[in-house]
CSV table of C-alpha atoms in Angstrom, one decimal:
chain,number,residue,atom,x,y,z
A,82,MET,CA,87.1,230.6,122.6
A,83,ARG,CA,87.1,228.7,125.8
A,84,VAL,CA,87.2,224.8,126.2
A,85,LEU,CA,86.3,221.6,128.0
A,86,PHE,CA,88.4,219.7,127.1
A,87,PHE,CA,87.4,215.4,127.7
A,88,GLY,CA,90.2,212.8,127.2
A,89,THR,CA,92.5,210.1,129.0
A,90,PRO,CA,95.0,208.5,126.8
A,91,ASP,CA,99.4,209.8,125.8
A,92,PHE,CA,96.9,210.2,122.0
A,93,ALA,CA,94.9,213.3,123.5
A,94,LEU,CA,98.2,215.3,124.4
A,95,PRO,CA,98.6,217.0,120.8
A,96,THR,CA,95.4,217.8,121.0
A,97,LEU,CA,95.4,219.6,124.5
A,98,GLU,CA,98.6,221.1,124.1
A,99,ALA,CA,97.0,223.0,121.3
A,100,LEU,CA,94.6,223.6,122.5
A,101,LEU,CA,96.5,225.1,125.1
A,102,ALA,CA,98.2,227.0,123.0
A,103,ALA,CA,95.5,228.7,120.6
A,104,HIS,CA,92.3,229.1,123.6
A,105,GLU,CA,91.8,228.6,126.9
A,106,VAL,CA,91.2,225.3,128.8
A,107,VAL,CA,88.6,226.1,131.4
A,108,GLY,CA,88.5,222.3,132.9
A,109,VAL,CA,90.3,219.4,131.9
A,110,VAL,CA,87.8,216.0,132.6
A,111,THR,CA,89.7,212.5,132.4
A,112,GLN,CA,89.4,208.3,133.8
A,113,PRO,CA,89.9,207.9,137.2
A,114,ASP,CA,93.3,207.6,138.6
A,115,ARG,CA,93.8,203.5,138.2
A,116,PRO,CA,95.8,200.9,139.4
A,117,ALA,CA,99.2,199.6,137.5
A,118,GLY,CA,102.1,198.0,137.9
A,119,ARG,CA,103.5,195.0,140.1
A,120,GLY,CA,102.4,197.2,143.6
A,121,GLN,CA,98.8,198.0,141.8
A,122,ARG,CA,98.9,201.4,143.3
A,123,LEU,CA,96.2,204.0,141.6
A,124,GLN,CA,98.5,205.9,139.3
A,125,PRO,CA,97.1,208.8,136.6
A,126,SER,CA,96.2,209.1,133.7
A,127,PRO,CA,98.5,211.1,130.7
A,128,VAL,CA,96.1,213.4,130.4
A,129,LYS,CA,96.2,214.6,133.6
A,130,ARG,CA,99.2,214.9,134.7
A,131,ARG,CA,100.0,217.0,131.4
A,132,ALA,CA,96.6,219.0,132.9
A,133,VAL,CA,98.0,219.1,136.4
A,134,ALA,CA,101.3,220.5,135.9
A,135,ALA,CA,99.5,222.9,133.6
A,136,GLY,CA,97.5,223.5,136.6
A,137,LEU,CA,94.4,223.1,135.3
A,138,SER,CA,90.5,221.9,136.8
A,139,VAL,CA,90.7,218.6,136.2
A,140,LEU,CA,88.1,216.5,137.2
A,141,GLN,CA,87.3,213.0,137.2
A,142,PRO,CA,84.1,211.7,137.3
A,143,ALA,CA,83.1,207.7,137.5
A,144,ARG,CA,80.6,208.2,135.8
A,145,LEU,CA,78.8,211.6,133.9
A,146,ARG,CA,75.6,209.8,134.3
A,147,ASP,CA,75.6,209.7,137.6
A,148,PRO,CA,73.1,212.7,138.8
A,149,GLY,CA,74.9,216.5,139.0
A,150,TRP,CA,77.7,216.3,136.6
A,151,PRO,CA,76.2,218.9,134.2
A,152,GLU,CA,75.7,221.4,136.5
A,153,ARG,CA,79.0,221.1,138.0
A,154,LEU,CA,80.4,221.6,135.1
A,155,ALA,CA,78.2,224.6,133.3
A,156,THR,CA,80.2,226.5,136.4
A,157,LEU,CA,82.4,226.4,134.0
A,158,HIS,CA,81.0,228.9,131.6
A,159,ALA,CA,82.6,226.6,128.2
A,160,GLU,CA,82.4,227.7,125.0
A,161,VAL,CA,82.8,224.0,123.3
A,162,ALA,CA,84.1,220.6,124.6
A,163,VAL,CA,86.3,219.0,123.2
A,164,VAL,CA,86.4,215.0,123.9
A,165,VAL,CA,89.8,213.0,122.7
A,166,ALA,CA,89.8,209.6,123.6
A,167,PHE,CA,88.0,210.7,127.0
A,168,GLY,CA,86.7,206.2,127.4
A,169,GLN,CA,82.8,207.1,128.9
A,170,ILE,CA,80.8,208.3,126.4
A,171,LEU,CA,78.8,211.1,127.1
A,172,PRO,CA,75.0,211.2,127.7
A,173,GLY,CA,73.3,214.0,126.0
A,174,ALA,CA,72.8,216.7,129.0
A,175,VAL,CA,76.5,216.9,129.5
A,176,LEU,CA,77.8,217.1,126.0
A,177,ASP,CA,75.1,220.2,125.5
A,178,VAL,CA,76.7,222.3,128.4
A,179,PRO,CA,78.7,224.4,126.1
A,180,GLY,CA,76.6,226.7,123.9
A,181,ARG,CA,78.6,226.1,120.6
A,182,GLY,CA,78.1,222.5,121.1
A,183,SER,CA,80.7,219.3,121.8
A,184,ILE,CA,83.6,218.0,119.3
A,185,ASN,CA,84.7,215.0,119.1
A,186,VAL,CA,88.7,213.9,116.8
A,187,HIS,CA,88.2,210.5,116.0
A,188,ALA,CA,91.4,208.1,114.6
A,189,SER,CA,89.3,207.4,111.1
A,190,LEU,CA,87.5,208.0,108.6
A,191,LEU,CA,84.2,208.2,108.8
A,192,PRO,CA,81.6,206.2,109.6
A,193,ARG,CA,84.3,203.4,108.8
A,194,TYR,CA,85.6,201.8,113.0
A,195,ARG,CA,82.9,203.8,114.4
A,196,GLY,CA,84.2,202.3,117.9
A,197,ALA,CA,87.2,202.2,120.2
A,198,ALA,CA,90.6,200.9,118.5
A,199,PRO,CA,89.9,202.5,115.0
A,200,ILE,CA,93.1,202.3,114.4
A,201,ALA,CA,94.6,199.3,115.3
A,202,TRP,CA,91.3,197.4,113.9
A,203,ALA,CA,92.5,199.7,110.6
A,204,ILE,CA,95.7,197.8,110.2
A,205,ILE,CA,94.4,194.8,111.2
A,206,ARG,CA,91.2,194.3,108.0
A,207,GLY,CA,93.9,195.4,105.5
A,208,GLU,CA,93.2,199.0,105.3
A,209,VAL,CA,96.2,201.2,103.4
A,210,GLU,CA,94.8,204.8,104.1
A,211,THR,CA,92.9,206.3,107.1
A,212,GLY,CA,93.1,209.7,108.6
A,213,ILE,CA,91.6,212.1,111.2
A,214,THR,CA,87.6,212.9,112.0
A,215,THR,CA,86.1,216.3,113.8
A,216,PHE,CA,82.6,215.7,114.5
A,217,ARG,CA,79.9,217.3,116.3
A,218,MET,CA,78.9,214.9,118.7
A,219,ASP,CA,74.8,213.1,119.9
A,220,PRO,CA,74.2,210.6,122.0
A,221,GLY,CA,74.8,208.2,119.5
A,222,MET,CA,78.5,206.4,119.3
A,223,ASP,CA,80.5,208.3,117.2
A,224,THR,CA,77.0,208.7,114.8
A,225,GLY,CA,77.2,212.5,114.6
A,226,ASP,CA,77.3,215.2,111.6
A,227,LEU,CA,80.6,214.3,110.3
A,228,LEU,CA,83.1,219.0,110.3
A,229,LEU,CA,86.0,217.8,108.5
A,230,GLN,CA,89.3,214.9,107.0
A,231,GLU,CA,91.6,214.4,106.8
A,232,ARG,CA,93.3,211.2,105.1
A,233,VAL,CA,96.8,209.7,106.0
A,234,PRO,CA,98.2,206.5,103.5
A,235,ILE,CA,99.0,203.2,105.9
A,236,PRO,CA,102.9,202.2,105.6
A,237,SER,CA,102.3,198.4,104.3
A,238,GLU,CA,105.7,198.0,107.7
A,239,GLU,CA,103.3,200.6,110.5
A,240,THR,CA,102.3,199.0,113.8
A,241,ALA,CA,99.1,200.5,115.0
A,242,GLY,CA,101.4,202.3,117.4
A,243,GLU,CA,103.5,204.2,115.0
A,244,LEU,CA,100.0,205.3,112.9
A,245,ALA,CA,98.7,206.4,116.5
A,246,VAL,CA,101.6,208.7,117.3
A,247,ARG,CA,101.3,209.9,113.6
A,248,LEU,CA,97.5,210.0,113.7
A,249,ALA,CA,97.8,212.1,117.6
A,250,ARG,CA,99.4,215.2,115.7
A,251,LEU,CA,97.4,215.0,112.6
A,252,GLY,CA,94.5,214.9,115.0
A,253,ALA,CA,95.8,218.1,116.8
A,254,ALA,CA,96.1,220.2,114.1
A,255,VAL,CA,92.8,219.2,112.0
A,256,LEU,CA,91.4,219.9,115.8
A,257,LEU,CA,92.6,224.4,115.5
A,258,ARG,CA,91.1,224.2,112.1
A,259,THR,CA,87.8,223.1,112.8
A,260,LEU,CA,88.1,225.3,115.9
A,261,GLU,CA,89.4,228.2,113.5
A,262,ARG,CA,85.6,227.4,110.9
A,263,LEU,CA,83.7,226.0,113.4
A,264,ASP,CA,81.1,228.9,112.9
A,265,PRO,CA,80.4,228.1,108.4
A,266,LEU,CA,81.8,224.6,108.5
A,267,ALA,CA,77.8,222.9,107.8
A,268,PRO,CA,77.7,219.5,109.3
A,269,ILE,CA,77.7,217.2,107.2
A,270,PRO,CA,75.0,213.8,108.2
A,271,GLN,CA,77.5,210.3,108.4
A,272,ASP,CA,76.6,207.1,106.0
A,273,HIS,CA,75.4,205.1,108.6
A,274,ALA,CA,74.7,202.7,105.9
A,275,ALA,CA,78.2,202.5,104.9
A,276,ALA,CA,79.9,202.5,109.2
A,277,THR,CA,81.7,199.4,110.0
A,278,PHE,CA,82.9,198.9,113.9
A,279,ALA,CA,85.9,198.9,116.0
A,280,PRO,CA,85.3,197.5,119.3
A,281,ARG,CA,88.0,197.5,122.1
A,282,LEU,CA,91.0,195.1,121.4
A,283,ARG,CA,90.7,191.1,123.7
A,284,LYS,CA,93.9,188.7,124.2
A,285,ALA,CA,92.3,187.3,121.9
A,286,ASP,CA,92.2,188.9,119.2
A,287,GLY,CA,96.2,189.1,119.1
A,288,TRP,CA,96.0,185.4,118.4
A,289,LEU,CA,97.5,183.7,114.9
A,290,ARG,CA,95.7,181.5,113.1
A,291,LEU,CA,97.0,180.1,111.3
A,292,GLY,CA,95.4,178.7,109.2
A,293,GLU,CA,94.7,182.5,107.8
A,294,PRO,CA,96.8,183.8,104.9
A,295,ALA,CA,100.2,185.3,105.2
A,296,PRO,CA,99.5,188.5,104.3
A,297,GLY,CA,96.6,189.0,107.2
A,298,LEU,CA,98.1,187.3,109.9
A,299,VAL,CA,100.8,190.2,109.8
A,300,ASN,CA,98.4,192.5,109.1
A,301,ARG,CA,97.7,190.8,112.7
A,302,VAL,CA,101.1,191.6,114.5
A,303,ARG,CA,101.3,195.5,113.3
A,304,GLY,CA,97.4,195.5,114.9
A,305,CYS,CA,97.9,194.7,117.8
A,306,ASN,CA,101.6,195.9,118.3
A,307,PRO,CA,101.8,197.5,121.1
A,308,TRP,CA,99.2,196.1,122.2
A,309,PRO,CA,98.0,193.0,123.5
A,310,GLY,CA,100.3,191.5,121.0
A,311,ALA,CA,100.5,188.9,118.4
A,312,ALA,CA,101.0,185.2,120.2
A,313,MET,CA,101.0,181.7,119.3
A,314,MET,CA,102.7,178.2,120.9
A,315,THR,CA,106.0,176.8,120.2
A,316,PRO,CA,106.9,173.8,122.4
A,317,GLY,CA,108.7,176.2,124.9
A,318,GLY,CA,105.7,177.8,125.8
A,319,ARG,CA,103.7,181.6,125.1
A,320,LEU,CA,106.2,183.2,121.6
A,321,LEU,CA,105.1,187.1,121.0
A,322,ILE,CA,105.7,188.4,117.2
A,323,TRP,CA,105.5,191.7,117.1
A,324,ARG,CA,107.5,192.6,113.3
A,325,ALA,CA,106.8,189.7,111.0
A,326,THR,CA,106.8,189.9,107.3
A,327,ALA,CA,105.1,187.7,104.4
A,328,GLY,CA,106.7,185.3,101.4
A,329,PRO,CA,105.5,182.8,99.6
A,330,ALA,CA,106.2,179.5,100.3
A,331,THR,CA,107.9,176.8,98.3
A,332,VAL,CA,107.4,173.9,100.9
A,333,ALA,CA,103.7,172.2,100.9
A,334,ALA,CA,103.7,171.0,104.7
A,335,ALA,CA,101.4,171.3,107.3
A,336,PRO,CA,100.3,174.9,108.7
A,337,GLY,CA,103.1,176.0,111.7
A,338,THR,CA,106.0,173.6,110.4
A,339,LEU,CA,108.7,176.1,110.3
A,340,VAL,CA,111.0,175.1,107.1
A,341,ALA,CA,113.2,177.0,105.4
A,342,ALA,CA,113.2,180.8,103.4
A,343,GLY,CA,115.8,180.9,101.2
A,344,ASP,CA,119.4,182.5,102.6
A,345,GLY,CA,120.2,180.6,106.1
A,346,ALA,CA,115.9,182.5,106.7
A,347,ILE,CA,113.7,180.0,109.1
A,348,GLY,CA,109.9,181.2,108.7
A,349,VAL,CA,106.4,180.2,109.5
A,350,THR,CA,103.6,178.1,106.7
A,351,THR,CA,100.6,179.2,106.6
A,352,GLY,CA,97.4,179.0,105.1
A,353,ASP,CA,98.4,180.5,101.8
A,354,GLY,CA,102.6,181.3,102.0
A,355,LEU,CA,104.7,181.9,105.0
A,356,LEU,CA,105.1,184.0,108.2
A,357,LEU,CA,108.3,185.2,108.5
A,358,PRO,CA,108.4,187.0,112.2
A,359,THR,CA,111.9,189.6,112.4
A,360,GLU,CA,111.2,190.8,116.6
A,361,VAL,CA,109.8,188.4,119.0
A,362,GLN,CA,109.2,188.3,122.8
A,363,PRO,CA,109.7,184.5,124.2
A,364,GLU,CA,107.8,184.5,127.9
A,365,ASN,CA,109.1,186.4,131.4
A,366,ARG,CA,112.2,187.7,128.4
A,367,LYS,CA,113.1,190.7,126.7
A,368,ALA,CA,112.1,191.1,122.7
A,369,MET,CA,114.1,189.4,120.4
A,370,ARG,CA,115.5,188.8,116.9
A,371,TRP,CA,113.9,186.3,115.1
A,372,GLU,CA,116.9,184.3,114.5
A,373,ASP,CA,118.4,185.2,118.0
A,374,PHE,CA,115.3,183.1,119.3
A,375,LEU,CA,116.0,180.1,117.1
A,376,HIS,CA,118.8,179.6,117.9
A,377,GLY,CA,118.3,179.2,122.0
A,378,ALA,CA,114.9,177.4,121.5
A,379,ARG,CA,117.2,175.0,119.3
A,380,LEU,CA,114.2,174.5,116.8
A,381,THR,CA,114.9,174.0,113.3
A,382,PRO,CA,113.1,173.5,109.8
A,383,GLY,CA,110.9,170.6,111.1
A,384,ALA,CA,109.5,171.7,114.3
A,385,ARG,CA,106.0,172.5,114.1
A,386,LEU,CA,104.7,175.8,116.4
A,387,THR,CA,100.7,175.9,116.6
A,388,GLU,CA,98.1,178.5,118.3
A,389,ILE,CA,96.5,179.2,121.1
A,390,SER,CA,93.6,177.7,121.7
């Protein structure tokens, strides 16, 4: 099948690889190069790098709503478009270019978690299951009719970055099955009343509110790894928490107080239970074990950590 591929980050690469192996990719549409790093030099997206290496035609529109793009894409004569984490909402005129429509690979069990960050928000909100959905795109945000879904459990220790790797691979497999069965598949309208939303994360979404229960704080730590990172303040500055578990509190103390947690461990009191960090990163330093940070910062039970305001 002649496929026009839309995608930008690493998450889209397994699907692009699967299409290269099984179909004819007639063109790749990705976001424009962006400045990155200390020198702020323009860097291509992961999808662009792979497409260039494969000798594919690459298009980088700043806005697909600008005049002329539907006509330009039509010259590629694609039968179907596949969209994976592209980063722009496709207008109806672009969606209608391929004769057999446009299909999105979404990392959630739609209609739940529509939007840009479904993996992170599923973890932050304590879901124990998620999945991949393929659906026929319409001009709305993730509102099109469903084609296939596959469910996977979310282990209690898994971070958003780790789950994204698993779902990217699964998305490639579900997309290939969708294309194989495209004609007999009967699209199913979404139950819009059951929709939930997963907006793009902001740095402030990672700020830990220590008055909340410890299990919810652990979910936020997992959902904000690798970006933006869950954070709180210590006497020496901002501290990122990359991994943590939750435990019961045996001492009544104000949220944010360091207390002994048995066997030499030290935890942080919360609104309910203890937050037990295991991997942290002080400002301008490398990640390290929580115990090593406490030793270096000379923090002992009774010290107070605070929220970022």
